[in-house]
PDB file of C-alpha atoms in Angstrom:
ATOM      1  CA  MET E   1     -55.392  33.500 -35.914  1.00 50.00           C
ATOM      2  CA  ALA E   2     -54.956  32.821 -39.583  1.00 55.00           C
ATOM      3  CA  GLU E   3     -58.058  32.547 -42.120  1.00 56.00           C
ATOM      4  CA  ILE E   4     -58.383  29.355 -43.719  1.00 52.00           C
ATOM      5  CA  ASN E   5     -60.109  28.819 -47.293  1.00 60.00           C
ATOM      6  CA  ARG E   6     -59.867  25.453 -47.420  1.00 66.00           C
ATOM      7  CA  LEU E   7     -60.485  22.590 -44.352  1.00 67.00           C
ATOM      8  CA  GLU E   8     -57.206  20.744 -45.813  1.00 67.00           C
ATOM      9  CA  GLU E   9     -55.018  23.881 -44.361  1.00 72.00           C
ATOM     10  CA  ALA E  10     -56.662  23.375 -41.021  1.00 80.00           C
ATOM     11  CA  TYR E  11     -54.629  20.262 -40.577  1.00 85.00           C
ATOM     12  CA  ASN E  12     -51.369  22.018 -42.162  1.00 89.00           C
ATOM     13  CA  TRP E  13     -49.027  23.380 -38.806  1.00 91.00           C
ATOM     14  CA  ASN E  14     -46.154  25.227 -38.268  1.00 93.00           C
ATOM     15  CA  ILE E  15     -43.352  23.699 -36.290  1.00 92.00           C
ATOM     16  CA  THR E  16     -44.261  26.418 -33.974  1.00 92.00           C
ATOM     17  CA  ARG E  17     -47.668  25.032 -33.789  1.00 92.00           C
ATOM     18  CA  LEU E  18     -46.717  21.056 -33.225  1.00 92.00           C
ATOM     19  CA  ALA E  19     -44.288  22.115 -30.847  1.00 90.00           C
ATOM     20  CA  ASP E  20     -47.121  23.791 -28.911  1.00 91.00           C
ATOM     21  CA  ALA E  21     -49.654  21.227 -29.639  1.00 89.00           C
ATOM     22  CA  PHE E  22     -47.662  18.373 -28.797  1.00 86.00           C
ATOM     23  CA  GLY E  23     -45.600  19.890 -25.783  1.00 87.00           C
ATOM     24  CA  LEU E  24     -42.382  19.383 -27.623  1.00 88.00           C
ATOM     25  CA  HIS E  25     -39.585  22.077 -28.200  1.00 91.00           C
ATOM     26  CA  ARG E  26     -39.133  23.421 -31.193  1.00 91.00           C
ATOM     27  CA  ASP E  27     -36.098  22.200 -32.026  1.00 91.00           C
ATOM     28  CA  THR E  28     -37.422  18.899 -31.513  1.00 89.00           C
ATOM     29  CA  VAL E  29     -40.010  19.021 -34.023  1.00 91.00           C
ATOM     30  CA  ARG E  30     -37.554  20.113 -36.546  1.00 92.00           C
ATOM     31  CA  LYS E  31     -35.067  17.854 -36.147  1.00 91.00           C
ATOM     32  CA  ARG E  32     -37.764  14.847 -36.027  1.00 90.00           C
ATOM     33  CA  LEU E  33     -39.452  16.084 -39.037  1.00 91.00           C
ATOM     34  CA  LYS E  34     -35.438  16.608 -41.079  1.00 90.00           C
ATOM     35  CA  GLU E  35     -34.906  13.090 -39.744  1.00 86.00           C
ATOM     36  CA  ALA E  36     -37.873  11.776 -41.347  1.00 86.00           C
ATOM     37  CA  GLY E  37     -37.700  13.421 -44.446  1.00 89.00           C
ATOM     38  CA  VAL E  38     -41.047  15.413 -44.346  1.00 90.00           C
ATOM     39  CA  VAL E  39     -41.261  17.764 -46.760  1.00 90.00           C
ATOM     40  CA  PRO E  40     -43.503  21.002 -45.750  1.00 91.00           C
ATOM     41  CA  ALA E  41     -46.937  20.678 -47.338  1.00 89.00           C
ATOM     42  CA  GLY E  42     -46.655  24.518 -48.401  1.00 88.00           C
ATOM     43  CA  SER E  43     -46.122  27.881 -46.894  1.00 88.00           C
ATOM     44  CA  ARG E  44     -48.119  30.498 -44.613  1.00 88.00           C
ATOM     45  CA  ASN E  45     -46.735  33.951 -43.935  1.00 87.00           C
ATOM     46  CA  GLY E  46     -43.578  33.359 -44.780  1.00 89.00           C
ATOM     47  CA  ALA E  47     -43.305  30.010 -42.917  1.00 90.00           C
ATOM     48  CA  ASN E  48     -43.113  26.202 -43.555  1.00 92.00           C
ATOM     49  CA  VAL E  49     -46.332  24.214 -42.629  1.00 92.00           C
ATOM     50  CA  TYR E  50     -46.787  20.685 -42.376  1.00 92.00           C
ATOM     51  CA  ALA E  51     -49.026  18.302 -42.759  1.00 89.00           C
ATOM     52  CA  LEU E  52     -50.611  16.360 -39.710  1.00 89.00           C
ATOM     53  CA  LYS E  53     -50.738  13.030 -41.336  1.00 87.00           C
ATOM     54  CA  ASP E  54     -47.171  13.477 -42.148  1.00 87.00           C
ATOM     55  CA  ALA E  55     -45.871  15.260 -39.217  1.00 89.00           C
ATOM     56  CA  GLY E  56     -47.508  12.380 -36.955  1.00 86.00           C
ATOM     57  CA  PRO E  57     -45.930   9.432 -37.593  1.00 85.00           C
ATOM     58  CA  ALA E  58     -42.316  11.422 -37.797  1.00 85.00           C
ATOM     59  CA  LEU E  59     -42.694  13.117 -34.351  1.00 86.00           C
ATOM     60  CA  PHE E  60     -44.347   9.810 -32.472  1.00 81.00           C
ATOM     61  CA  GLY E  61     -43.097   7.139 -35.131  1.00 73.00           C
ATOM     62  CA  GLU E  62     -41.168   4.299 -34.114  1.00 55.00           C
ATOM     63  CA  THR E  63     -38.563   4.727 -31.323  1.00 50.00           C
ATOM     64  CA  MET E  64     -36.023   2.233 -30.124  1.00 43.00           C
ATOM     65  CA  ALA E  65     -38.473   0.488 -27.233  1.00 46.00           C
ATOM     66  CA  SER E  66     -40.743  -0.447 -30.592  1.00 47.00           C
ATOM     67  CA  GLY E  67     -37.717  -1.705 -32.451  1.00 52.00           C
ATOM     68  CA  GLY E  68     -37.609   0.947 -35.075  1.00 59.00           C
ATOM     69  CA  ILE E  69     -34.177   2.527 -34.048  1.00 71.00           C
ATOM     70  CA  THR E  70     -31.335   0.849 -32.375  1.00 77.00           C
ATOM     71  CA  PRO E  71     -27.714   2.152 -31.120  1.00 80.00           C
ATOM     72  CA  ASP E  72     -25.701   1.113 -34.193  1.00 81.00           C
ATOM     73  CA  ASP E  73     -28.423   2.912 -36.596  1.00 79.00           C
ATOM     74  CA  MET E  74     -27.353   6.045 -34.606  1.00 80.00           C
ATOM     75  CA  HIS E  75     -24.668   8.765 -35.298  1.00 84.00           C
ATOM     76  CA  PRO E  76     -21.965   8.294 -33.233  1.00 87.00           C
ATOM     77  CA  GLY E  77     -22.961  11.461 -31.142  1.00 86.00           C
ATOM     78  CA  ASP E  78     -26.303  10.426 -30.442  1.00 83.00           C
ATOM     79  CA  ARG E  79     -25.208   6.934 -29.808  1.00 86.00           C
ATOM     80  CA  LYS E  80     -22.645   8.256 -27.054  1.00 90.00           C
ATOM     81  CA  ASP E  81     -25.961  10.595 -25.715  1.00 87.00           C
ATOM     82  CA  TRP E  82     -27.978   7.438 -26.039  1.00 85.00           C
ATOM     83  CA  TYR E  83     -25.462   5.287 -23.924  1.00 90.00           C
ATOM     84  CA  ALA E  84     -24.365   7.700 -21.334  1.00 91.00           C
ATOM     85  CA  SER E  85     -28.429   8.468 -20.783  1.00 90.00           C
ATOM     86  CA  GLU E  86     -29.040   4.446 -20.319  1.00 90.00           C
ATOM     87  CA  LEU E  87     -26.518   4.107 -17.898  1.00 92.00           C
ATOM     88  CA  SER E  88     -27.880   6.893 -15.941  1.00 92.00           C
ATOM     89  CA  ARG E  89     -31.330   5.444 -15.863  1.00 89.00           C
ATOM     90  CA  VAL E  90     -30.029   2.441 -14.625  1.00 89.00           C
ATOM     91  CA  LYS E  91     -28.064   3.839 -11.857  1.00 91.00           C
ATOM     92  CA  LEU E  92     -31.353   5.766 -10.782  1.00 91.00           C
ATOM     93  CA  GLU E  93     -33.078   2.695 -10.688  1.00 88.00           C
ATOM     94  CA  ARG E  94     -30.523   0.838  -8.815  1.00 87.00           C
ATOM     95  CA  GLU E  95     -30.473   3.820  -6.270  1.00 89.00           C
ATOM     96  CA  MET E  96     -34.547   3.539  -6.358  1.00 88.00           C
ATOM     97  CA  ARG E  97     -34.094  -0.281  -5.447  1.00 84.00           C
ATOM     98  CA  LEU E  98     -36.355  -0.899  -8.943  1.00 85.00           C
ATOM     99  CA  LEU E  99     -33.235  -2.881 -10.057  1.00 86.00           C
ATOM    100  CA  VAL E 100     -31.299  -5.403  -8.106  1.00 85.00           C
ATOM    101  CA  PRO E 101     -28.036  -7.149  -9.024  1.00 86.00           C
ATOM    102  CA  VAL E 102     -28.410 -10.656 -10.183  1.00 86.00           C
ATOM    103  CA  GLU E 103     -26.152 -12.059  -7.026  1.00 89.00           C
ATOM    104  CA  GLU E 104     -28.615 -10.238  -4.690  1.00 89.00           C
ATOM    105  CA  ALA E 105     -31.545 -11.340  -6.100  1.00 86.00           C
ATOM    106  CA  HIS E 106     -30.434 -15.388  -6.213  1.00 85.00           C
ATOM    107  CA  ARG E 107     -29.214 -14.865  -2.837  1.00 90.00           C
ATOM    108  CA  GLU E 108     -33.007 -13.349  -1.274  1.00 90.00           C
ATOM    109  CA  MET E 109     -34.533 -16.071  -3.527  1.00 86.00           C
ATOM    110  CA  SER E 110     -32.254 -18.504  -2.052  1.00 86.00           C
ATOM    111  CA  ARG E 111     -33.351 -17.351   1.289  1.00 91.00           C
ATOM    112  CA  LEU E 112     -37.175 -17.497   0.725  1.00 89.00           C
ATOM    113  CA  ALA E 113     -36.247 -20.985  -0.277  1.00 86.00           C
ATOM    114  CA  LYS E 114     -34.866 -22.266   2.376  1.00 87.00           C
ATOM    115  CA  ALA E 115     -37.226 -21.073   4.700  1.00 90.00           C
ATOM    116  CA  VAL E 116     -40.258 -22.485   3.312  1.00 88.00           C
ATOM    117  CA  ALA E 117     -38.183 -26.035   2.806  1.00 86.00           C
ATOM    118  CA  SER E 118     -37.291 -25.561   6.602  1.00 88.00           C
ATOM    119  CA  GLY E 119     -41.154 -24.645   6.976  1.00 88.00           C
ATOM    120  CA  LEU E 120     -42.397 -27.749   5.200  1.00 88.00           C
ATOM    121  CA  ASP E 121     -39.849 -30.340   7.317  1.00 86.00           C
ATOM    122  CA  SER E 122     -40.957 -29.014  10.519  1.00 89.00           C
ATOM    123  CA  LEU E 123     -44.885 -28.505   9.385  1.00 89.00           C
ATOM    124  CA  ALA E 124     -45.412 -32.415   9.917  1.00 88.00           C
ATOM    125  CA  ASP E 125     -43.569 -32.380  13.582  1.00 88.00           C
ATOM    126  CA  MET E 126     -45.948 -29.341  14.391  1.00 89.00           C
ATOM    127  CA  LEU E 127     -49.058 -31.265  13.482  1.00 89.00           C
ATOM    128  CA  GLU E 128     -48.128 -34.238  15.189  1.00 88.00           C
ATOM    129  CA  ARG E 129     -47.167 -32.984  18.302  1.00 88.00           C
ATOM    130  CA  ASP E 130     -49.546 -29.933  18.488  1.00 89.00           C
ATOM    131  CA  ALA E 131     -52.358 -30.886  16.631  1.00 88.00           C
ATOM    132  CA  GLY E 132     -52.384 -34.472  17.752  1.00 87.00           C
ATOM    133  CA  LEU E 133     -52.880 -35.952  14.600  1.00 88.00           C
ATOM    134  CA  PRO E 134     -52.818 -39.500  13.481  1.00 91.00           C
ATOM    135  CA  PRO E 135     -50.106 -40.852  11.775  1.00 89.00           C
ATOM    136  CA  GLU E 136     -51.605 -41.501   8.780  1.00 91.00           C
ATOM    137  CA  ALA E 137     -52.805 -38.089   8.185  1.00 91.00           C
ATOM    138  CA  ILE E 138     -48.875 -37.425   9.414  1.00 91.00           C
ATOM    139  CA  GLU E 139     -47.854 -39.035   6.513  1.00 92.00           C
ATOM    140  CA  MET E 140     -50.431 -37.715   4.092  1.00 93.00           C
ATOM    141  CA  VAL E 141     -48.831 -34.180   5.419  1.00 91.00           C
ATOM    142  CA  GLU E 142     -45.362 -35.382   4.625  1.00 92.00           C
ATOM    143  CA  GLN E 143     -46.463 -36.579   0.900  1.00 93.00           C
ATOM    144  CA  THR E 144     -47.765 -33.287   0.154  1.00 92.00           C
ATOM    145  CA  THR E 145     -44.807 -31.299   1.266  1.00 92.00           C
ATOM    146  CA  ASP E 146     -42.573 -33.786  -0.207  1.00 91.00           C
ATOM    147  CA  ALA E 147     -44.357 -32.769  -3.651  1.00 91.00           C
ATOM    148  CA  LEU E 148     -44.358 -29.320  -3.104  1.00 90.00           C
ATOM    149  CA  ARG E 149     -40.785 -29.460  -2.194  1.00 88.00           C
ATOM    150  CA  GLU E 150     -40.114 -31.389  -5.789  1.00 89.00           C
ATOM    151  CA  GLN E 151     -42.305 -28.480  -7.210  1.00 89.00           C
ATOM    152  CA  MET E 152     -40.564 -25.989  -6.023  1.00 85.00           C
ATOM    153  CA  TYR E 153     -36.942 -27.936  -7.333  1.00 84.00           C
ATOM    154  CA  GLN E 154     -38.648 -28.153 -10.793  1.00 88.00           C
ATOM    155  CA  ALA E 155     -39.900 -24.818 -11.209  1.00 85.00           C
ATOM    156  CA  ILE E 156     -35.961 -23.425 -10.329  1.00 80.00           C
ATOM    157  CA  VAL E 157     -34.291 -26.110 -12.266  1.00 81.00           C
ATOM    158  CA  ALA E 158     -36.685 -25.042 -15.273  1.00 82.00           C
ATOM    159  CA  ASP E 159     -36.285 -21.533 -14.554  1.00 72.00           C
ATOM    160  CA  GLU E 160     -31.969 -22.374 -14.205  1.00 70.00           C
ATOM    161  CA  GLY E 161     -32.731 -24.267 -17.762  1.00 65.00           C
ATOM    162  CA  GLU E 162     -34.448 -21.000 -19.304  1.00 67.00           C
ATOM    163  CA  GLU E 163     -31.728 -18.822 -18.321  1.00 64.00           C
ATOM    164  CA  GLU E 164     -28.912 -20.897 -19.913  1.00 62.00           C
ATOM    165  CA  ALA E 165     -30.611 -21.188 -23.457  1.00 60.00           C
ATOM    166  CA  VAL E 166     -31.004 -17.391 -23.202  1.00 56.00           C
ATOM    167  CA  ASP E 167     -27.476 -16.632 -22.293  1.00 58.00           C
ATOM    168  CA  GLY E 168     -25.955 -19.195 -24.289  1.00 56.00           C
TER     169      GLY E 168
END
């Protein structure tokens, strides 16, 4: 390992060392440093070295997920690659059933809501017939189930209103 005369030089690394330390390919490190405009902090044994305080943000700075770069900011080739990767990601998530088409989700939620509503409808009759509850208790059960159905309806209507506001 190279001899270090000053402590600051311990934090100046070449591209190979940066790549090894962060588990990146050297070309990736080189590209990110260039794109971020990081200038070498010096030279050691004929190779440029970069200050970690400058290289770190360039290597792990803002990404698309954090709102830094958008596809519109990319070069056409990079944009094409990004969209191709997104299509592949969506296809994989669909195959793994992590991503479900909206129509299928609506159909399943509708099926669930119908099953719950049907159970609520028959609850009072079952309690009257099987448990022998008095009419006053049955009336309270019906009021409670009606209130639950209304809450479910209001939640569905509110969700649809939010979706329309987002889509609109």
